[in-house]
Coordinates of C-alpha atoms and ligand atoms in Angstrom, one line a residue:
X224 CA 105.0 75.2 94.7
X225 CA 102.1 77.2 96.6
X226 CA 98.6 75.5 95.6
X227 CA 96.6 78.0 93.7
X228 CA 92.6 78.4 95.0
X229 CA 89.5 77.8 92.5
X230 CA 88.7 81.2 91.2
X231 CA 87.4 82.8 88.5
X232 CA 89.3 85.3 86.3
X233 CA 87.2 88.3 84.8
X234 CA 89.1 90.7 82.2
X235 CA 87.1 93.8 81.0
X236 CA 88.6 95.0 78.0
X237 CA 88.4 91.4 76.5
X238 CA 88.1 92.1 73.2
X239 CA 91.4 94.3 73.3
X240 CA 94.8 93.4 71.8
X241 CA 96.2 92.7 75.0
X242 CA 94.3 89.7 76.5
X243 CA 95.2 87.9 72.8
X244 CA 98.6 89.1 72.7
X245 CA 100.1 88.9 76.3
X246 CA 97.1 87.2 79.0
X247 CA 95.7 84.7 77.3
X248 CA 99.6 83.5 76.1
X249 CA 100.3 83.4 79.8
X250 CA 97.7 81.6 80.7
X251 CA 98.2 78.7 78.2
X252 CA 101.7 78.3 79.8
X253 CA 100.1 78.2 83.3
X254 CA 97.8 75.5 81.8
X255 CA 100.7 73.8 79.8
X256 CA 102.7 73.9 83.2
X257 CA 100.0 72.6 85.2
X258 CA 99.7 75.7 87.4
X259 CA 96.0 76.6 87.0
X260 CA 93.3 75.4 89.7
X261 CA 91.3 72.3 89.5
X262 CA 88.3 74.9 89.2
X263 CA 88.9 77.7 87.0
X264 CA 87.3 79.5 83.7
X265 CA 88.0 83.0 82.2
X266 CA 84.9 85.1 81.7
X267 CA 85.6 88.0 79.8
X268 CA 84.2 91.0 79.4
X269 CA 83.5 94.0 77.2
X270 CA 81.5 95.7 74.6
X271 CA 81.8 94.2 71.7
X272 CA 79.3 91.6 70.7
X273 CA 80.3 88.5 70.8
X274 CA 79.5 84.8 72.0
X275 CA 81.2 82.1 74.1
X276 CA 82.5 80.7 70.8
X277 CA 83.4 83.9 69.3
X278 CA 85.8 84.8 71.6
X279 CA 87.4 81.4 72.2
X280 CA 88.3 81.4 68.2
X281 CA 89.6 85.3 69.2
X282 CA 91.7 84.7 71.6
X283 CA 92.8 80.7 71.3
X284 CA 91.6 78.5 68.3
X285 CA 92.4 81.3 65.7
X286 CA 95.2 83.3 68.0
X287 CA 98.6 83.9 66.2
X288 CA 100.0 84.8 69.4
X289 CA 99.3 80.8 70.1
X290 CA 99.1 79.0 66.8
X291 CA 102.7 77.6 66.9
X292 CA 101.6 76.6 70.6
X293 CA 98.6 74.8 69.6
X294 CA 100.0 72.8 66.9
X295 CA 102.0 70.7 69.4
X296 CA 99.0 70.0 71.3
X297 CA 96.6 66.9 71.1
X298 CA 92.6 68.2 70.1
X299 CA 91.5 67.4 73.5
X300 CA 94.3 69.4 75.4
X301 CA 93.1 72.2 73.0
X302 CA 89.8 71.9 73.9
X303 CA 89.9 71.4 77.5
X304 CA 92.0 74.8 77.7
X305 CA 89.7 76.9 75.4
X306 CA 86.3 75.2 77.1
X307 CA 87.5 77.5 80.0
X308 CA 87.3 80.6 78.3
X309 CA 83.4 82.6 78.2
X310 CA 82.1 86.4 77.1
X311 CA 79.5 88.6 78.5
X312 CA 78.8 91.7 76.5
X313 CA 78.4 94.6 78.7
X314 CA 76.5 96.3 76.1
X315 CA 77.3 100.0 74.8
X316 CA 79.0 101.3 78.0
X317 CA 81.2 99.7 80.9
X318 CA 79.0 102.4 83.6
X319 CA 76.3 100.2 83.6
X320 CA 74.3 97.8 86.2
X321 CA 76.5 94.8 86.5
X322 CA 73.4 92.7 87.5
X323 CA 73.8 90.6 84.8
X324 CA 77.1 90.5 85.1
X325 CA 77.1 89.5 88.6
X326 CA 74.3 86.8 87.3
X327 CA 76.7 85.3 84.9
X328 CA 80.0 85.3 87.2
X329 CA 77.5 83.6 90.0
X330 CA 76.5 80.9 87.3
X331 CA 79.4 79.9 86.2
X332 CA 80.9 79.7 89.6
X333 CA 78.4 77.2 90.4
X334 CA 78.3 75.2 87.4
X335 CA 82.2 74.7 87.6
X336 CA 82.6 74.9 91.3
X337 CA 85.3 77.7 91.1
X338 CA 84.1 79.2 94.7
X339 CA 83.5 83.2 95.5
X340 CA 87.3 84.1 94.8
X341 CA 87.4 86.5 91.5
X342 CA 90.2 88.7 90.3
X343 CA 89.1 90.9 88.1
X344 CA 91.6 92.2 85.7
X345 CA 91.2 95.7 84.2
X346 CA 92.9 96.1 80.4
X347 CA 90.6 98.8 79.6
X348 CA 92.1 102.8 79.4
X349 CA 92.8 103.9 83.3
X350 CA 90.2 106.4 82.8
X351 CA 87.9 103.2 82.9
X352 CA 89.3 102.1 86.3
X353 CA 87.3 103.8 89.2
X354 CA 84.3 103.3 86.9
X355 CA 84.6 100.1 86.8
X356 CA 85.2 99.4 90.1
X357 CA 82.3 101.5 91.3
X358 CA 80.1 99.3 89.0
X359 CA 81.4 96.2 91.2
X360 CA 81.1 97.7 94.2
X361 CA 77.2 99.0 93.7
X362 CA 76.5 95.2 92.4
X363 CA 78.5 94.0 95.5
X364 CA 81.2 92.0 93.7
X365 CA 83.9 93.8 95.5
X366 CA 82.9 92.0 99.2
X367 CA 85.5 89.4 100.3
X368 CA 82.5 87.4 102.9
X369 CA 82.5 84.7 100.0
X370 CA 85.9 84.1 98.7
X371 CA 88.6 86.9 97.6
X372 CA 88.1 89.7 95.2
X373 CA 91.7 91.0 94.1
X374 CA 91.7 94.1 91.5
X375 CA 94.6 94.2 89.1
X376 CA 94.8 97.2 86.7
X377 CA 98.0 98.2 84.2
X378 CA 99.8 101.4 83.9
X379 CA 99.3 104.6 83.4
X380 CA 98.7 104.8 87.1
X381 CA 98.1 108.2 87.1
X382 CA 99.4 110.5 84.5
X383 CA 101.1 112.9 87.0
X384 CA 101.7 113.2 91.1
X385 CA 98.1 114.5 91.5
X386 CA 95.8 111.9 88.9
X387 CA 98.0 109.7 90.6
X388 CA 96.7 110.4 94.2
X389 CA 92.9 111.0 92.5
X390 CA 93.4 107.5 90.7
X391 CA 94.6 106.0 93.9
X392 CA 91.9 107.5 96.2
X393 CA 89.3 106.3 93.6
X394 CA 90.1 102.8 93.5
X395 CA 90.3 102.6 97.5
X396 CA 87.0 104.4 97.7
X397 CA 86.1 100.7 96.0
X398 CA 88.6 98.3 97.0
X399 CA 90.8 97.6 99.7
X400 CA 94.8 98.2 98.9
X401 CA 95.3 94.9 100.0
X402 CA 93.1 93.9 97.2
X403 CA 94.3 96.3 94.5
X404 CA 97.4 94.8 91.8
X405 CA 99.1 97.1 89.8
X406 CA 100.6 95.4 87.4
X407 CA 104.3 97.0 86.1
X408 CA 105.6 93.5 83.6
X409 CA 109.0 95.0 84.4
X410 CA 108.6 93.8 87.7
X411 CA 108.0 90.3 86.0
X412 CA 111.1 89.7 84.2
X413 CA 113.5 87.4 86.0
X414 CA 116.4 89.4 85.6
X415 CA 114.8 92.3 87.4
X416 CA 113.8 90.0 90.4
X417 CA 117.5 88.8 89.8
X418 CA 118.5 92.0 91.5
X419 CA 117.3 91.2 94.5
X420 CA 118.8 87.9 94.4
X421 CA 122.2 89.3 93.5
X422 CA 122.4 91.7 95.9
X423 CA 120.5 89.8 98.9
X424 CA 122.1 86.1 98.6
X425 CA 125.2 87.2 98.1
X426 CA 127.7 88.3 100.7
X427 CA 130.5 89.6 98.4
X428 CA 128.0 92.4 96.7
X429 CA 126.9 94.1 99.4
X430 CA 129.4 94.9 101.3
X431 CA 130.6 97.4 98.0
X432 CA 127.2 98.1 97.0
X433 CA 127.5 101.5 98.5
X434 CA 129.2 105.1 97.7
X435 CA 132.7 104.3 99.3
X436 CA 133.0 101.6 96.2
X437 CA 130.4 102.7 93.3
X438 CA 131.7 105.5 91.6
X439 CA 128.7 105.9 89.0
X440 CA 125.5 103.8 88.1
X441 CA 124.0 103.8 84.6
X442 CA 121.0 102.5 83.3
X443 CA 120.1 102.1 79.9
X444 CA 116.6 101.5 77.9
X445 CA 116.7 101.3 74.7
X446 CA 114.2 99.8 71.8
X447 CA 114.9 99.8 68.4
X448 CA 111.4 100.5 67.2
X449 CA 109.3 103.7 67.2
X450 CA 106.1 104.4 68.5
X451 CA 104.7 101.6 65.6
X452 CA 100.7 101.9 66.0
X453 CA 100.8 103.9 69.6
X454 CA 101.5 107.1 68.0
X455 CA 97.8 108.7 69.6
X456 CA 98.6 107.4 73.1
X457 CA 102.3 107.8 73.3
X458 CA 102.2 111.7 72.2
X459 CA 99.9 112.1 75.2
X460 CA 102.8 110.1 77.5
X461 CA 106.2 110.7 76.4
X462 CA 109.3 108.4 77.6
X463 CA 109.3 109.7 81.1
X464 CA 105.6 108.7 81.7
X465 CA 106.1 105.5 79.2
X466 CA 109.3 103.6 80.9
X467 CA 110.8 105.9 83.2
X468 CA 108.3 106.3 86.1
X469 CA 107.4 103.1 86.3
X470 CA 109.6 100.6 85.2
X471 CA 113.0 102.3 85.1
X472 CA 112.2 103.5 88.3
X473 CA 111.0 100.2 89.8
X474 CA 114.5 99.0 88.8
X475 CA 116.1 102.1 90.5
X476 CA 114.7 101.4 93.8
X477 CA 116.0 97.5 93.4
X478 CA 119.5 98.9 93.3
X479 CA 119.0 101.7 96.0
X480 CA 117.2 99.8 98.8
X481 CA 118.2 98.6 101.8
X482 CA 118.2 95.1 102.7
X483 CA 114.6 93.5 103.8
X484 CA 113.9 92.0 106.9
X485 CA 112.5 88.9 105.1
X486 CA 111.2 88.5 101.5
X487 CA 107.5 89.2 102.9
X488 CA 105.7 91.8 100.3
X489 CA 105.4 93.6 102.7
X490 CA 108.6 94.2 103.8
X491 CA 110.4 94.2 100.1
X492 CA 107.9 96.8 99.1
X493 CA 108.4 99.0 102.5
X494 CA 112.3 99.2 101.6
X495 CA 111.6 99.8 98.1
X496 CA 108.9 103.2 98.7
X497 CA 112.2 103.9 101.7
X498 CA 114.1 103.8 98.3
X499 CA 111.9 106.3 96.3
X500 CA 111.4 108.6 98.7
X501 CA 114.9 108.8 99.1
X502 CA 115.6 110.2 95.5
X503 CA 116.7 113.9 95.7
X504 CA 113.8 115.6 93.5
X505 CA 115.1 118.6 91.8
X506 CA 113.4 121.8 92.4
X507 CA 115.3 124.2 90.6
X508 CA 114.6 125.4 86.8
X509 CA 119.0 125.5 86.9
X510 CA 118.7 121.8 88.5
X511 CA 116.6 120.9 86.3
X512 CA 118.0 122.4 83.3
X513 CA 121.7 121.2 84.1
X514 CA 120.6 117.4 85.3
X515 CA 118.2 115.9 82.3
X516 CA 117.9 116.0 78.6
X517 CA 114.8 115.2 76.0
X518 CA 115.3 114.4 72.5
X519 CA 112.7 113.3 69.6
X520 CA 113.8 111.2 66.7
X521 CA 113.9 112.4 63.1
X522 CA 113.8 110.4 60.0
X523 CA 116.3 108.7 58.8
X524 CA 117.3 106.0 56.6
X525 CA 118.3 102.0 58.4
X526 CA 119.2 99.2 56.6
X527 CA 118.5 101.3 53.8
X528 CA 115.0 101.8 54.4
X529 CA 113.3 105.3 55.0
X530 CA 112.2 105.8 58.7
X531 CA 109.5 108.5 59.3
X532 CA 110.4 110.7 62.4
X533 CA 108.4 110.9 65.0
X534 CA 106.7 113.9 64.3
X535 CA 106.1 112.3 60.9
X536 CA 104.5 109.1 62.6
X537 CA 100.5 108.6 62.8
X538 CA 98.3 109.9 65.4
X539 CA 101.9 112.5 66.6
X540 CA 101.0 115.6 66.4
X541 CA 103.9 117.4 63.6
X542 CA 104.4 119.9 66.0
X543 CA 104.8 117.5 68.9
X544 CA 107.2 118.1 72.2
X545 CA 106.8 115.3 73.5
X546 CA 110.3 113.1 73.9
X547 CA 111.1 109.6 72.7
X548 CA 114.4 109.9 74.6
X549 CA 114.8 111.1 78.0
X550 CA 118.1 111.1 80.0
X551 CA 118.3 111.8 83.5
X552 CA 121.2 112.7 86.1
X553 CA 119.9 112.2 90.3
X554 CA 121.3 111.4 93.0
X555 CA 120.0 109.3 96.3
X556 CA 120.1 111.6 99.3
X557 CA 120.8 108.7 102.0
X558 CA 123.8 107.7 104.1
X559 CA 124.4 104.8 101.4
X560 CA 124.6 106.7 98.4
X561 CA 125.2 110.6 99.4
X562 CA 126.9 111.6 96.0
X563 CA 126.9 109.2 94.0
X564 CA 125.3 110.0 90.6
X565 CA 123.0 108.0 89.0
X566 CA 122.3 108.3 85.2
X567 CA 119.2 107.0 83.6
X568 CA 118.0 107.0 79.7
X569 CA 115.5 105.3 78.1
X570 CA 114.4 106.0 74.6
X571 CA 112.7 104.8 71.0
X572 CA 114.4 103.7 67.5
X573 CA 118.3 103.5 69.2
X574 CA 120.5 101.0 67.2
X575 CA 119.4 98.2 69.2
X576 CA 117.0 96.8 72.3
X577 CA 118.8 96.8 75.4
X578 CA 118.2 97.1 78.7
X579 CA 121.2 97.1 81.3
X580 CA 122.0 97.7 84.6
X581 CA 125.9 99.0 84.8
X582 CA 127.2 99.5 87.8
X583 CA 130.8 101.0 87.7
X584 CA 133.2 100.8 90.8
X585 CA 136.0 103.5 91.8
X586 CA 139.1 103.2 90.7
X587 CA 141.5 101.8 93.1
X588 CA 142.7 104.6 95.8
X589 CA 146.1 104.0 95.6
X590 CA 147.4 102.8 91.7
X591 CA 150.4 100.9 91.7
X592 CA 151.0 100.0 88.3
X593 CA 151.8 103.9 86.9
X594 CA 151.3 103.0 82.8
X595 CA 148.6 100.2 83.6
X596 CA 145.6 102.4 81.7
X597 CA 143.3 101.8 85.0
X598 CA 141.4 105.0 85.3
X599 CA 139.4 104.1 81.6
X600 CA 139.4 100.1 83.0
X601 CA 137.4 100.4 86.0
X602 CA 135.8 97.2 87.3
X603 CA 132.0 96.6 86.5
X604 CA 129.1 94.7 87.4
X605 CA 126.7 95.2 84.3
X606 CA 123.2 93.1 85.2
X607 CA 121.6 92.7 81.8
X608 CA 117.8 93.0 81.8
X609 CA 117.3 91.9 78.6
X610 CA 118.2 90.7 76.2
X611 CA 120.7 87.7 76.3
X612 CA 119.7 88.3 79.9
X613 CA 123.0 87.9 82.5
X614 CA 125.4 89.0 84.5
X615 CA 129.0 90.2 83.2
X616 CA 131.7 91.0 86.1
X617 CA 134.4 93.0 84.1
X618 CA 137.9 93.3 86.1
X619 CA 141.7 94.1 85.9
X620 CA 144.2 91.0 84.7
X621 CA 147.7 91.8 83.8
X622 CA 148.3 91.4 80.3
X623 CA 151.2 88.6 79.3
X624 CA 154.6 90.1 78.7
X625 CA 157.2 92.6 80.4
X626 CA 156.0 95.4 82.7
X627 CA 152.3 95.5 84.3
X628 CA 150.1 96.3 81.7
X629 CA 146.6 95.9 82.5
X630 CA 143.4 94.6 80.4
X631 CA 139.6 94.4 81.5
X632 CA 138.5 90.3 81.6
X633 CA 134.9 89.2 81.5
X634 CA 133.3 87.2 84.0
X635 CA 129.9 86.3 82.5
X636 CA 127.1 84.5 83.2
X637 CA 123.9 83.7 81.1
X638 CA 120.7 82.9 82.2
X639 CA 120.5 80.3 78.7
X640 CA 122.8 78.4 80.3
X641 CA 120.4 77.4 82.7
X642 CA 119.0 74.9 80.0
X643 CA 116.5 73.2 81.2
X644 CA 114.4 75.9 83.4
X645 CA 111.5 77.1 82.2
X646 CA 111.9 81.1 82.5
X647 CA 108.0 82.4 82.6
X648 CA 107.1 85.0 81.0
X649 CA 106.6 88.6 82.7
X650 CA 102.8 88.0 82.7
X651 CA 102.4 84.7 83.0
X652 CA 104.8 84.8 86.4
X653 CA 102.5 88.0 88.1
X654 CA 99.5 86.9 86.7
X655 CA 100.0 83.7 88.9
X656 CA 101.3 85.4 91.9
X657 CA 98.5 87.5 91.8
X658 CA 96.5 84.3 91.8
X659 CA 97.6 83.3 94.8
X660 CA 97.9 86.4 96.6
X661 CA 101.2 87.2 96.3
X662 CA 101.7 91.0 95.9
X663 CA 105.3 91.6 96.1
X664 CA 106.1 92.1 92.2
X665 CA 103.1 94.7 92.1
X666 CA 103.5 98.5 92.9
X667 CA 101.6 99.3 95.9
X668 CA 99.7 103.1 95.8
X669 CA 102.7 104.6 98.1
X670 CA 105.3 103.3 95.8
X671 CA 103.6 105.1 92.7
X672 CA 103.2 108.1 94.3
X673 CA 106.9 108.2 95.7
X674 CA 108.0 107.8 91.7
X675 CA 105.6 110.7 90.5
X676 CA 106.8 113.4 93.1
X677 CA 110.3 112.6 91.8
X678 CA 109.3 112.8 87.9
X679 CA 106.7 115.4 88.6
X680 CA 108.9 118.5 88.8
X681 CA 110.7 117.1 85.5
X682 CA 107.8 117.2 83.8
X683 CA 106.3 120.2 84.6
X684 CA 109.9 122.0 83.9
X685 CA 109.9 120.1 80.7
X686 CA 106.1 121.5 79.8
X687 CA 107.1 125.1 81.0
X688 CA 108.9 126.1 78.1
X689 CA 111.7 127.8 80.4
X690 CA 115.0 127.5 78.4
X691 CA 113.9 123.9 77.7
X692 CA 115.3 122.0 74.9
X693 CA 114.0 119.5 72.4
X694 CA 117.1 117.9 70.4
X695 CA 116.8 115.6 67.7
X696 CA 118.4 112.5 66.7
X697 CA 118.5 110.6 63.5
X698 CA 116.5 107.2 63.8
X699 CA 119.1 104.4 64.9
X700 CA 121.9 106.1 67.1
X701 CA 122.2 106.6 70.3
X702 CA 120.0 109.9 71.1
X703 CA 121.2 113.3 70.9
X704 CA 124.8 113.8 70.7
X705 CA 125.1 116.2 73.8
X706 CA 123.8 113.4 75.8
X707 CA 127.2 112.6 76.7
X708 CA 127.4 116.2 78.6
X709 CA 125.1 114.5 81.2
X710 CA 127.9 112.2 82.4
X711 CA 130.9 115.3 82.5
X712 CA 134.1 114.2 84.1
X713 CA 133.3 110.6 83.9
X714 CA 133.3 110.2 80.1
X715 CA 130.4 108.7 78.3
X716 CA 127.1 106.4 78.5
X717 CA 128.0 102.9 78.1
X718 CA 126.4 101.4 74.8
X719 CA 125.2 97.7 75.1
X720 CA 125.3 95.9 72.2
X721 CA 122.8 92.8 71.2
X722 CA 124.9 90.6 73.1
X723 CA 125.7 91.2 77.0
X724 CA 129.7 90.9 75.9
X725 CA 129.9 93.4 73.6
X726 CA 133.3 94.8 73.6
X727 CA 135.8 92.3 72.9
X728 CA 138.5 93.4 74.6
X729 CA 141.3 91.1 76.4
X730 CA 140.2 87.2 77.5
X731 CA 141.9 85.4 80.0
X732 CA 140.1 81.8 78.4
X733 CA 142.7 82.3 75.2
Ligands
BG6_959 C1 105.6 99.3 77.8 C2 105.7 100.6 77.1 O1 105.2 99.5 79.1 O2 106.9 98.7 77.7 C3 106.2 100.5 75.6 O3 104.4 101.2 77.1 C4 107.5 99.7 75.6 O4 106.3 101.7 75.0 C5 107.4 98.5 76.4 O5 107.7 99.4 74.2 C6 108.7 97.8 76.6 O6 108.6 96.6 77.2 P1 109.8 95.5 76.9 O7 109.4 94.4 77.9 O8 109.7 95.1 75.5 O9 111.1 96.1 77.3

């Protein structure tokens, strides 16, 4: 395990929901897992008013996201882990002088000995970001001559191609790239590292991971709940700026790269932007029209309990277009995957939460067994993301009996079989790689960019009114009914079920 350097960690936007909810959280595990430095306090930072004390009863003494935490822990291991934590109120505005900011970070360093190294973590709206970083760059707390300064900010990086680039050319006006961390969780979740691991340290994966063997790939994203309390921001985003430019995407370019020359960032992330860049972006309205589909759920009633649709749901606009469900058909224009169609959907309030890789081989050239049923039984490899996170090889076995009738078998594997490890959370594993330096699960500025010119065109056709539709589907199903069209001549969208074998169709075990 790499040793990780004294620093200090600064988080505007302190007083937010997502330091309590998500940072902090993953920073008690680092602590519980004795993986923070020697040195090392939290100074946090926004405008609220607020004391030292204040904010460690906020975000730890008094947390719910850490109250079933804390009761297993002694007083003393409490205390030692919320003595780290400090607040400076940056007053009405976050364009202010830093001075006494700078004052309080260089304080603290020396009264617990954390040295110059700082990340400074940004969970404050994006139209905060260059601000902010402009601030610490006029009070010269962006200058690596006395320890490391490392910049991590969340997503919306950009809100299409062009804020993108501005956002981008902002925060490098400020920061180095090599210092800047944008933080996608996806990227956190061991099953989506797991792709890299299944495809990389395996030799009997690759050699079919490529159009002579995959006849389709499908991803699926789906979340039982609405927009809940987001209504304001997510009418403004949509589910192509939400989950599919970022993290859908980050898991596209897992499964489309080529192999890296070694597991340096550098060289994973290289082969991933290869991977972006490589998507075929679809220029024409007919392209456009014929290859993706937008949907918006309407109320309905679940478990017998009345759902508002979305239009119905606070801070939505009632005459809203913006899509909880978005479905898209692309291909890869590279020698690997010329023609081989890859089909996307991610949406809000579908029956259950789900998120799975499926990837479906071709049919075998030459079929030998006439009645067997094959073409509907092709093998696949279907990753699942979460949750009951695994892996599920589904093949051909001949069924018992006369003849050679043929049934699909599962071979599964399930990441809670690995009992004793300790899976980290999504934060709390990039927040500590980005403690010690290690950038590889962040998106670097080229990678974002590569995913907006490929979503770019969608949206824009989507906002141009042009023969565009906006279908609706009942709260709890599986989108719009004409979904299925996307995926003509190869039948329909696979739907996962809570539990990664979902279709119990013939085992070989009984
Ligand atoms: C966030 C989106 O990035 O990811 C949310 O803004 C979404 O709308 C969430 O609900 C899904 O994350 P997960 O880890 O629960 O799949």
């Amino acid at each position: 395990m790499n040793k990780t350097e004294n620093q200090i960690l600064v988080i505007f936007g302190a007083s937010g929901d997502l330091t309590a909810r998500k940072l902090v959280p993953a920073l008690f595990n680092l602590y519980q897992a004795n993986q923070l430095p020697d040195n090392f306090v939290v100074l946090g930072a926004s405008r609220s008013d607020m004391t030292d004390s204040a904010f460690r009863n906020k975000v730890v003494l008094e947390s719910t996201y850490l109250a079933d935490k804390l009761k297993k822990l002694e007083k003393e291991d409490i205390k030692n882990f919320a003595d780290k934590f400090f607040y400076e109120d940056l007053g009405g505005s976050y364009d202010t002088d830093y001075g006494r900011l700078r004052k309080r970070v260089e304080d603290l360093k020396n009264k617990y000995q954390t040295s110059g190294n700082i990340i400074y973590y940004l969970s404050t709206p994006p139209t905060l970001y260059e601000t902010i970083a402009q601030n610490l760059a006029d009070a010269g707390m962006s200058t690596q001559n006395n320890g490391w300064k490392r910049l991590i900010v969340e997503k919306p990086f950009g809100y299409s191609l062009e804020t993108a680039k501005q956002l981008n050319s902002g925060l490098q006006q400020f920061f180095k790239e090599h210092q800047i961390y944008r933080i996608d969780h996806y990227l956190g979740k061991e099953t989506v590292q797991n792709l890299l691991v299944t495809r990389f340290a395996n030799s009997i994966f690759e050699p079919l991971w490529n159009r002579n063997y995959i006849h389709h790939v499908e991803i699926t994203n789906a979340e039982s709940v609405g927009v809940e309390k987001r209504g304001g921001y997510y009418d403004k985003s949509g589910a192509l700026r939400d989950m599919f430019q970022n993290h859908l995407l980050q898991i596209v370019s897992l499964i489309v790269m080529e192999p890296p020359i070694s597991d340096a960032p550098e060289d994973i992330r290289n082969e991933k932007v290869k991977a972006l860049k490589s998507l075929r972006v679809m220029e024409s309205d007919q392209e456009l029209f014929d290859n993706t589909i937008r949907a918006q759920y309407t109320s309905s009633v679940i478990d017998g309990k009345q759902v508002k649709g979305y239009r119905e749901e606070e801070g939505v606009d009632k005459d809203s277009t913006t899509e909880t469900f978005a479905a898209i058909k692309f291909f890869v224009d590279n020698w690997r995957w010329k023609d081989t169609p890859f089909y996307v959907r991610t949406a809000k309030r579908m029956p259950t939460k789900a998120t799975e890789v499926v990837i479906h081989f071709k049919t075998p050239h030459h079929q030998i067994f006439q009645d067997s049923g094959l073409d509907s039984k092709d093998n696949k490899l279907v990753i699942r993301i979460q949750p009951d996170e695994g892996i599920l090889l589904k093949f051909g076995v001949k069924v018992p009996g006369q003849g050679f009738k043929v049934e699909r078998a599962n071979l599964d594997f399930y990441y809670s079989s690995l009992a004793e490890t300790h899976v980290m959370d999504a934060y709390e594993r990039l927040l500590l790689d980005a403690m010690q330096g290690d950038a590889t699960l962040y998106a670097r500025a080229d990678e974002v960019e590569a995913a907006w010119e490929f979503v770019d065109p969608i949206l824009k056709y989507w906002s141009s009114g042009k023969d565009v539709r906006m279908y609706g589907y009942a709260a709890g199903v599986w989108g719009p009914e004409n979904s299925h069209e996307l995926i003509e001549g190869i039948g329909e969208w696979r739907n996962p079920g809570p539990n990664l074998t979902d279709d119990p169709g013939f085992c070989v075990i009984c």
